């Protein structure tokens, strides 16, 4: 049923550290790989080696330039995937019940055999988390690697979403954001984790940790003082030398 | 938003068709036999043709029957049910009119209510979306309903009703354009709230997109073609959909002039509906530095 559960037992989700992400896109590749080979319709590509390739991805990395009025500009890499919202607008608009939010862990999933490919859920999502697969014509979205996190056949360290397992910088964290004592909840508390587009009222479970404040320096360039032209009059021994040499 | 032809045809034709069926089922005009058959055939043709057209944008139309299941939460599912009730009830009413020359007034009234309710459900599919600020307002259902009723009055030949309704529809359209043009800015969603990187949206810009090519999101939600002609198209659409039919209907009545009024109205409504989609901006475009 596409009515949202009043409460979920857990709120599984991701915490993404914008201070640490280096923008390598490794999570994008591992996500595509895992979700093409495992649960659900494969994430297809059209015209993959042609002039205009198009494909479905569940995770994409944007890059933003922030230019504060009083500080130098900096670049922030910005991973974005489904935020598994508590008040998920994509779920309630679904006419067939294909989209649903799980009561046990809060993961938002699509039952692909019920999806008619109308695209309304993607219209309702403000984050661009859902993409219609160009070949299968069903809606694809992040499953939080539901086929990894509960998979007892995998080694313990692999029972996390593929993107989290792959990230070389440790910028992605997975856990229960409904438990205030979980590692991820403590991290969000300590670092001031935020919701994206809070005004949309979606109550996203995934949180974003803002970049840490950069060091403040008096001058924009520490080498600048050394580059000043030396116009000072010499004194002492050099003054005598200067005069003497001028006199020759 | 991408103005998919199937959805433009669907909303325009089914809106007109259900408007016409509503008038016919209320007994305007009162008729029987072959005349009733022709009128109802036009009404059903438009309504059903529009609904069928909407299935062409589905990825899996063979599963469309499943769309009846989620009426508790989904306006799309409610629309499916309401249109079914509207078509079945007005079908029964039409049979009474055509073959038995009787006026099943209560069924007719119910049919008219379900016809209008169907148009309302269609409009709510768009009006419910907070992600598209231009649509996310009471103006969307008001406009859809008035267009449908005005079109129904025009097609059913109720000239005295059609004239003021067409004028009202024109006013509502202009007002909703004025309101809609401010809606995105007023929604409060911008790249600063989207990224949470700064409080001031002018301090952040998209430096690099996640992909060099296009993707589903850009194709579906970031549609810019034709926006530069939007003010011309608005004028053309308003004149065709409302202005010309009002002039034609004010002239001494003839069937040919009435036909011209209908044709210009439909042509204008297609332009207006095209603009409804093409000018709507989805907030996800912000992430790409586009609108």
mmCIF file of N, CA and C in Angstrom, chain A residues 69-163:
data_model
loop_
_atom_site.group_PDB
_atom_site.id
_atom_site.type_symbol
_atom_site.label_atom_id
_atom_site.label_comp_id
_atom_site.label_asym_id
_atom_site.label_seq_id
_atom_site.Cartn_x
_atom_site.Cartn_y
_atom_site.Cartn_z
ATOM 1 N N UNK A 69 31.178 35.658 0.958
ATOM 2 C CA UNK A 69 31.561 37.051 0.726
ATOM 3 C C UNK A 69 32.938 37.356 1.297
ATOM 4 N N UNK A 70 33.279 36.760 2.444
ATOM 5 C CA UNK A 70 34.500 37.152 3.147
ATOM 6 C C UNK A 70 35.579 36.077 3.122
ATOM 7 N N UNK A 71 35.391 35.031 2.346
ATOM 8 C CA UNK A 71 36.367 33.938 2.344
ATOM 9 C C UNK A 71 36.646 33.521 0.906
ATOM 10 N N UNK A 72 37.762 32.822 0.707
ATOM 11 C CA UNK A 72 38.027 32.350 -0.647
ATOM 12 C C UNK A 72 37.019 31.280 -1.085
ATOM 13 N N UNK A 73 36.866 31.141 -2.392
ATOM 14 C CA UNK A 73 35.948 30.135 -2.934
ATOM 15 C C UNK A 73 36.454 28.736 -2.621
ATOM 16 N N UNK A 74 35.541 27.778 -2.455
ATOM 17 C CA UNK A 74 35.967 26.387 -2.361
ATOM 18 C C UNK A 74 34.982 25.485 -3.093
ATOM 19 N N UNK A 75 35.485 24.316 -3.446
ATOM 20 C CA UNK A 75 34.723 23.361 -4.236
ATOM 21 C C UNK A 75 34.229 22.254 -3.316
ATOM 22 N N UNK A 76 32.954 21.884 -3.455
ATOM 23 C CA UNK A 76 32.385 20.823 -2.624
ATOM 24 C C UNK A 76 31.813 19.748 -3.545
ATOM 25 N N UNK A 77 32.285 18.518 -3.362
ATOM 26 C CA UNK A 77 31.724 17.389 -4.112
ATOM 27 C C UNK A 77 30.507 16.896 -3.349
ATOM 28 N N UNK A 78 29.452 16.572 -4.091
ATOM 29 C CA UNK A 78 28.140 16.431 -3.471
ATOM 30 C C UNK A 78 27.436 15.172 -3.960
ATOM 31 N N UNK A 79 27.651 14.039 -3.266
ATOM 32 C CA UNK A 79 26.979 12.795 -3.682
ATOM 33 C C UNK A 79 25.486 12.881 -3.393
ATOM 34 N N UNK A 80 24.688 12.352 -4.285
ATOM 35 C CA UNK A 80 23.236 12.409 -4.086
ATOM 36 C C UNK A 80 22.596 11.115 -4.549
ATOM 37 N N UNK A 81 21.859 10.508 -3.625
ATOM 38 C CA UNK A 81 21.082 9.304 -3.943
ATOM 39 C C UNK A 81 19.784 9.409 -3.147
ATOM 40 N N UNK A 82 18.942 8.376 -3.184
ATOM 41 C CA UNK A 82 17.661 8.457 -2.473
ATOM 42 C C UNK A 82 17.905 8.731 -0.997
ATOM 43 N N UNK A 83 17.107 9.640 -0.417
ATOM 44 C CA UNK A 83 17.274 10.009 0.988
ATOM 45 C C UNK A 83 16.317 9.250 1.909
ATOM 46 N N UNK A 84 15.565 8.314 1.352
ATOM 47 C CA UNK A 84 14.661 7.443 2.118
ATOM 48 C C UNK A 84 13.804 8.234 3.102
ATOM 49 N N UNK A 85 13.145 9.280 2.559
ATOM 50 C CA UNK A 85 12.381 10.237 3.366
ATOM 51 C C UNK A 85 11.326 9.556 4.239
ATOM 52 N N UNK A 86 11.142 10.116 5.433
ATOM 53 C CA UNK A 86 10.062 9.631 6.295
ATOM 54 C C UNK A 86 8.714 9.991 5.694
ATOM 55 N N UNK A 87 8.637 11.187 5.109
ATOM 56 C CA UNK A 87 7.396 11.634 4.481
ATOM 57 C C UNK A 87 7.607 11.620 2.965
ATOM 58 N N UNK A 88 7.812 10.419 2.439
ATOM 59 C CA UNK A 88 8.251 10.278 1.045
ATOM 60 C C UNK A 88 7.118 10.601 0.067
ATOM 61 N N UNK A 89 7.204 11.719 -0.669
ATOM 62 C CA UNK A 89 6.129 12.066 -1.605
ATOM 63 C C UNK A 89 6.049 11.110 -2.788
ATOM 64 N N UNK A 90 7.175 10.442 -3.099
ATOM 65 C CA UNK A 90 7.195 9.507 -4.223
ATOM 66 C C UNK A 90 6.309 8.302 -3.963
ATOM 67 N N UNK A 91 6.151 7.933 -2.686
ATOM 68 C CA UNK A 91 5.398 6.731 -2.347
ATOM 69 C C UNK A 91 3.895 6.983 -2.463
ATOM 70 N N UNK A 92 3.433 8.106 -1.909
ATOM 71 C CA UNK A 92 1.983 8.324 -1.858
ATOM 72 C C UNK A 92 1.381 8.598 -3.229
ATOM 73 N N UNK A 93 2.173 9.115 -4.185
ATOM 74 C CA UNK A 93 1.598 9.397 -5.503
ATOM 75 C C UNK A 93 1.456 8.136 -6.355
ATOM 76 N N UNK A 94 2.139 7.059 -5.994
ATOM 77 C CA UNK A 94 2.161 5.854 -6.838
ATOM 78 C C UNK A 94 0.766 5.252 -6.952
ATOM 79 N N UNK A 95 0.255 5.083 -8.189
ATOM 80 C CA UNK A 95 -1.108 4.572 -8.332
ATOM 81 C C UNK A 95 -1.226 3.058 -8.160
ATOM 82 N N UNK A 96 -0.116 2.338 -8.259
ATOM 83 C CA UNK A 96 -0.210 0.876 -8.285
ATOM 84 C C UNK A 96 0.251 0.204 -6.998
ATOM 85 N N UNK A 97 0.860 0.936 -6.105
ATOM 86 C CA UNK A 97 1.406 0.309 -4.909
ATOM 87 C C UNK A 97 2.797 -0.260 -5.139
ATOM 88 N N UNK A 98 3.390 0.031 -6.304
ATOM 89 C CA UNK A 98 4.738 -0.473 -6.576
ATOM 90 C C UNK A 98 5.762 0.183 -5.651
ATOM 91 N N UNK A 99 5.562 1.469 -5.353
ATOM 92 C CA UNK A 99 6.471 2.166 -4.444
ATOM 93 C C UNK A 99 5.972 1.997 -3.023
ATOM 94 N N UNK A 100 6.869 1.688 -2.127
ATOM 95 C CA UNK A 100 6.456 1.539 -0.731
ATOM 96 C C UNK A 100 7.623 1.829 0.202
ATOM 97 N N UNK A 101 7.257 2.152 1.433
ATOM 98 C CA UNK A 101 8.269 2.386 2.471
ATOM 99 C C UNK A 101 8.130 1.277 3.492
ATOM 100 N N UNK A 102 9.235 0.591 3.770
ATOM 101 C CA UNK A 102 9.158 -0.590 4.631
ATOM 102 C C UNK A 102 8.991 -0.198 6.100
ATOM 103 N N UNK A 103 8.084 -0.902 6.781
ATOM 104 C CA UNK A 103 7.818 -0.607 8.193
ATOM 105 C C UNK A 103 9.032 -0.995 9.041
ATOM 106 N N UNK A 104 9.720 -2.079 8.660
ATOM 107 C CA UNK A 104 10.761 -2.602 9.549
ATOM 108 C C UNK A 104 12.024 -1.750 9.563
ATOM 109 N N UNK A 105 12.364 -1.119 8.442
ATOM 110 C CA UNK A 105 13.626 -0.367 8.446
ATOM 111 C C UNK A 105 13.550 0.971 7.711
ATOM 112 N N UNK A 106 12.374 1.297 7.173
ATOM 113 C CA UNK A 106 12.196 2.612 6.555
ATOM 114 C C UNK A 106 12.757 2.741 5.151
ATOM 115 N N UNK A 107 13.271 1.653 4.578
ATOM 116 C CA UNK A 107 13.817 1.738 3.222
ATOM 117 C C UNK A 107 12.665 1.936 2.221
ATOM 118 N N UNK A 108 12.853 2.855 1.271
ATOM 119 C CA UNK A 108 11.859 3.080 0.220
ATOM 120 C C UNK A 108 12.251 2.222 -0.983
ATOM 121 N N UNK A 109 11.344 1.365 -1.413
ATOM 122 C CA UNK A 109 11.645 0.431 -2.499
ATOM 123 C C UNK A 109 10.584 0.490 -3.590
ATOM 124 N N UNK A 110 10.929 -0.060 -4.750
ATOM 125 C CA UNK A 110 9.979 -0.196 -5.853
ATOM 126 C C UNK A 110 9.823 -1.681 -6.166
ATOM 127 N N UNK A 111 8.589 -2.159 -6.150
ATOM 128 C CA UNK A 111 8.295 -3.508 -6.609
ATOM 129 C C UNK A 111 8.157 -3.437 -8.133
ATOM 130 N N UNK A 112 9.216 -3.853 -8.821
ATOM 131 C CA UNK A 112 9.286 -3.574 -10.261
ATOM 132 C C UNK A 112 8.210 -4.287 -11.066
ATOM 133 N N UNK A 113 7.693 -5.402 -10.548
ATOM 134 C CA UNK A 113 6.682 -6.116 -11.334
ATOM 135 C C UNK A 113 5.323 -5.421 -11.256
ATOM 136 N N UNK A 114 5.166 -4.459 -10.324
ATOM 137 C CA UNK A 114 3.924 -3.680 -10.244
ATOM 138 C C UNK A 114 4.051 -2.304 -10.889
ATOM 139 N N UNK A 115 5.286 -1.900 -11.250
ATOM 140 C CA UNK A 115 5.511 -0.542 -11.753
ATOM 141 C C UNK A 115 5.002 -0.424 -13.189
ATOM 142 N N UNK A 116 4.140 0.595 -13.437
ATOM 143 C CA UNK A 116 3.650 0.800 -14.801
ATOM 144 C C UNK A 116 4.499 1.813 -15.564
ATOM 145 N N UNK A 117 5.514 2.353 -14.899
ATOM 146 C CA UNK A 117 6.403 3.300 -15.580
ATOM 147 C C UNK A 117 5.739 4.612 -15.924
ATOM 148 N N UNK A 118 4.862 5.106 -15.025
ATOM 149 C CA UNK A 118 4.179 6.377 -15.316
ATOM 150 C C UNK A 118 5.078 7.564 -14.999
ATOM 151 N N UNK A 119 6.054 7.371 -14.141
ATOM 152 C CA UNK A 119 7.017 8.429 -13.854
ATOM 153 C C UNK A 119 6.569 9.442 -12.822
ATOM 154 N N UNK A 120 5.355 9.285 -12.280
ATOM 155 C CA UNK A 120 4.850 10.300 -11.354
ATOM 156 C C UNK A 120 5.694 10.383 -10.079
ATOM 157 N N UNK A 121 6.251 9.243 -9.625
ATOM 158 C CA UNK A 121 7.076 9.262 -8.408
ATOM 159 C C UNK A 121 8.323 10.105 -8.627
ATOM 160 N N UNK A 122 8.891 10.041 -9.835
ATOM 161 C CA UNK A 122 10.074 10.856 -10.126
ATOM 162 C C UNK A 122 9.704 12.333 -10.171
ATOM 163 N N UNK A 123 8.471 12.634 -10.618
ATOM 164 C CA UNK A 123 7.993 14.014 -10.618
ATOM 165 C C UNK A 123 7.877 14.523 -9.186
ATOM 166 N N UNK A 124 7.462 13.617 -8.278
ATOM 167 C CA UNK A 124 7.189 14.032 -6.901
ATOM 168 C C UNK A 124 8.456 14.175 -6.075
ATOM 169 N N UNK A 125 9.562 13.576 -6.536
ATOM 170 C CA UNK A 125 10.805 13.603 -5.753
ATOM 171 C C UNK A 125 11.574 14.891 -6.044
ATOM 172 N N UNK A 126 11.857 15.713 -5.006
ATOM 173 C CA UNK A 126 12.590 16.959 -5.269
ATOM 174 C C UNK A 126 14.085 16.739 -5.505
ATOM 175 N N UNK A 127 14.578 15.543 -5.188
ATOM 176 C CA UNK A 127 16.024 15.323 -5.193
ATOM 177 C C UNK A 127 16.539 14.656 -6.471
ATOM 178 N N UNK A 128 15.657 14.248 -7.343
ATOM 179 C CA UNK A 128 16.109 13.538 -8.535
ATOM 180 C C UNK A 128 16.671 12.171 -8.209
ATOM 181 N N UNK A 129 16.065 11.523 -7.201
ATOM 182 C CA UNK A 129 16.600 10.242 -6.747
ATOM 183 C C UNK A 129 16.094 9.071 -7.573
ATOM 184 N N UNK A 130 15.067 9.323 -8.388
ATOM 185 C CA UNK A 130 14.486 8.208 -9.145
ATOM 186 C C UNK A 130 14.711 8.428 -10.627
ATOM 187 N N UNK A 131 15.120 7.388 -11.301
ATOM 188 C CA UNK A 131 15.323 7.485 -12.743
ATOM 189 C C UNK A 131 14.645 6.299 -13.415
ATOM 190 N N UNK A 132 13.938 6.599 -14.515
ATOM 191 C CA UNK A 132 13.304 5.538 -15.291
ATOM 192 C C UNK A 132 14.384 4.808 -16.078
ATOM 193 N N UNK A 133 14.378 3.492 -15.977
ATOM 194 C CA UNK A 133 15.372 2.751 -16.742
ATOM 195 C C UNK A 133 15.031 2.828 -18.225
ATOM 196 N N UNK A 134 16.016 3.224 -19.060
ATOM 197 C CA UNK A 134 15.677 3.452 -20.479
ATOM 198 C C UNK A 134 15.280 2.190 -21.227
ATOM 199 N N UNK A 135 15.667 1.024 -20.757
ATOM 200 C CA UNK A 135 15.326 -0.203 -21.479
ATOM 201 C C UNK A 135 14.218 -0.973 -20.769
ATOM 202 N N UNK A 136 14.328 -1.143 -19.456
ATOM 203 C CA UNK A 136 13.308 -1.905 -18.727
ATOM 204 C C UNK A 136 12.015 -1.127 -18.538
ATOM 205 N N UNK A 137 12.076 0.222 -18.635
ATOM 206 C CA UNK A 137 10.899 1.081 -18.491
ATOM 207 C C UNK A 137 10.206 0.907 -17.143
ATOM 208 N N UNK A 138 11.001 0.659 -16.119
ATOM 209 C CA UNK A 138 10.473 0.692 -14.755
ATOM 210 C C UNK A 138 11.323 1.671 -13.950
ATOM 211 N N UNK A 139 10.760 2.162 -12.837
ATOM 212 C CA UNK A 139 11.470 3.166 -12.059
ATOM 213 C C UNK A 139 12.546 2.509 -11.205
ATOM 214 N N UNK A 140 13.753 3.094 -11.294
ATOM 215 C CA UNK A 140 14.882 2.568 -10.523
ATOM 216 C C UNK A 140 15.223 3.580 -9.433
ATOM 217 N N UNK A 141 15.623 3.068 -8.302
ATOM 218 C CA UNK A 141 16.064 3.953 -7.220
ATOM 219 C C UNK A 141 16.970 3.195 -6.272
ATOM 220 N N UNK A 142 17.682 3.935 -5.427
ATOM 221 C CA UNK A 142 18.553 3.339 -4.414
ATOM 222 C C UNK A 142 17.751 2.412 -3.509
ATOM 223 N N UNK A 143 18.245 1.197 -3.307
ATOM 224 C CA UNK A 143 17.583 0.237 -2.424
ATOM 225 C C UNK A 143 18.283 0.170 -1.069
ATOM 226 N N UNK A 144 19.244 1.058 -0.868
ATOM 227 C CA UNK A 144 20.150 0.999 0.281
ATOM 228 C C UNK A 144 20.844 -0.367 0.309
ATOM 229 N N UNK A 145 20.997 -0.943 -0.881
ATOM 230 C CA UNK A 145 21.577 -2.278 -1.041
ATOM 231 C C UNK A 145 20.929 -3.265 -0.075
ATOM 232 N N UNK A 146 19.599 -3.332 -0.168
ATOM 233 C CA UNK A 146 18.839 -4.213 0.718
ATOM 234 C C UNK A 146 19.278 -5.675 0.551
ATOM 235 N N UNK A 147 19.885 -5.975 -0.598
ATOM 236 C CA UNK A 147 20.363 -7.338 -0.845
ATOM 237 C C UNK A 147 21.803 -7.538 -0.347
ATOM 238 N N UNK A 148 22.396 -6.542 0.270
ATOM 239 C CA UNK A 148 23.717 -6.697 0.900
ATOM 240 C C UNK A 148 23.597 -6.619 2.414
ATOM 241 N N UNK A 149 22.814 -5.610 2.882
ATOM 242 C CA UNK A 149 22.872 -5.295 4.309
ATOM 243 C C UNK A 149 22.304 -6.420 5.189
ATOM 244 N N UNK A 150 21.424 -7.263 4.623
ATOM 245 C CA UNK A 150 20.888 -8.382 5.403
ATOM 246 C C UNK A 150 21.451 -9.717 4.902
ATOM 247 N N UNK A 151 22.436 -9.670 4.022
ATOM 248 C CA UNK A 151 22.917 -10.896 3.366
ATOM 249 C C UNK A 151 23.968 -11.582 4.219
ATOM 250 N N UNK A 152 23.544 -12.677 4.890
ATOM 251 C CA UNK A 152 24.421 -13.399 5.807
ATOM 252 C C UNK A 152 25.542 -14.128 5.072
ATOM 253 N N UNK A 153 25.387 -14.287 3.747
ATOM 254 C CA UNK A 153 26.428 -14.988 2.991
ATOM 255 C C UNK A 153 27.634 -14.112 2.727
ATOM 256 N N UNK A 154 27.477 -12.824 2.973
ATOM 257 C CA UNK A 154 28.595 -11.912 2.738
ATOM 258 C C UNK A 154 29.400 -11.765 4.034
ATOM 259 N N UNK A 155 30.718 -11.515 3.909
ATOM 260 C CA UNK A 155 31.496 -11.205 5.119
ATOM 261 C C UNK A 155 30.899 -9.976 5.804
ATOM 262 N N UNK A 156 31.085 -9.882 7.104
ATOM 263 C CA UNK A 156 30.463 -8.821 7.901
ATOM 264 C C UNK A 156 30.765 -7.434 7.323
ATOM 265 N N UNK A 157 32.011 -7.224 6.909
ATOM 266 C CA UNK A 157 32.380 -5.872 6.454
ATOM 267 C C UNK A 157 31.716 -5.507 5.123
ATOM 268 N N UNK A 158 31.175 -6.515 4.420
ATOM 269 C CA UNK A 158 30.490 -6.236 3.159
ATOM 270 C C UNK A 158 28.984 -6.037 3.343
ATOM 271 N N UNK A 159 28.490 -6.200 4.570
ATOM 272 C CA UNK A 159 27.041 -6.069 4.790
ATOM 273 C C UNK A 159 26.649 -4.602 5.004
ATOM 274 N N UNK A 160 27.122 -3.778 4.115
ATOM 275 C CA UNK A 160 26.772 -2.352 4.084
ATOM 276 C C UNK A 160 26.508 -2.008 2.624
ATOM 277 N N UNK A 161 25.844 -0.872 2.363
ATOM 278 C CA UNK A 161 25.629 -0.518 0.953
ATOM 279 C C UNK A 161 26.945 -0.439 0.184
ATOM 280 N N UNK A 162 26.847 -0.771 -1.092
ATOM 281 C CA UNK A 162 28.032 -0.856 -1.937
ATOM 282 C C UNK A 162 28.814 0.465 -1.962
ATOM 283 N N UNK A 163 28.099 1.578 -2.000
ATOM 284 C CA UNK A 163 28.770 2.887 -2.053
ATOM 285 C C UNK A 163 29.580 3.143 -0.801
#
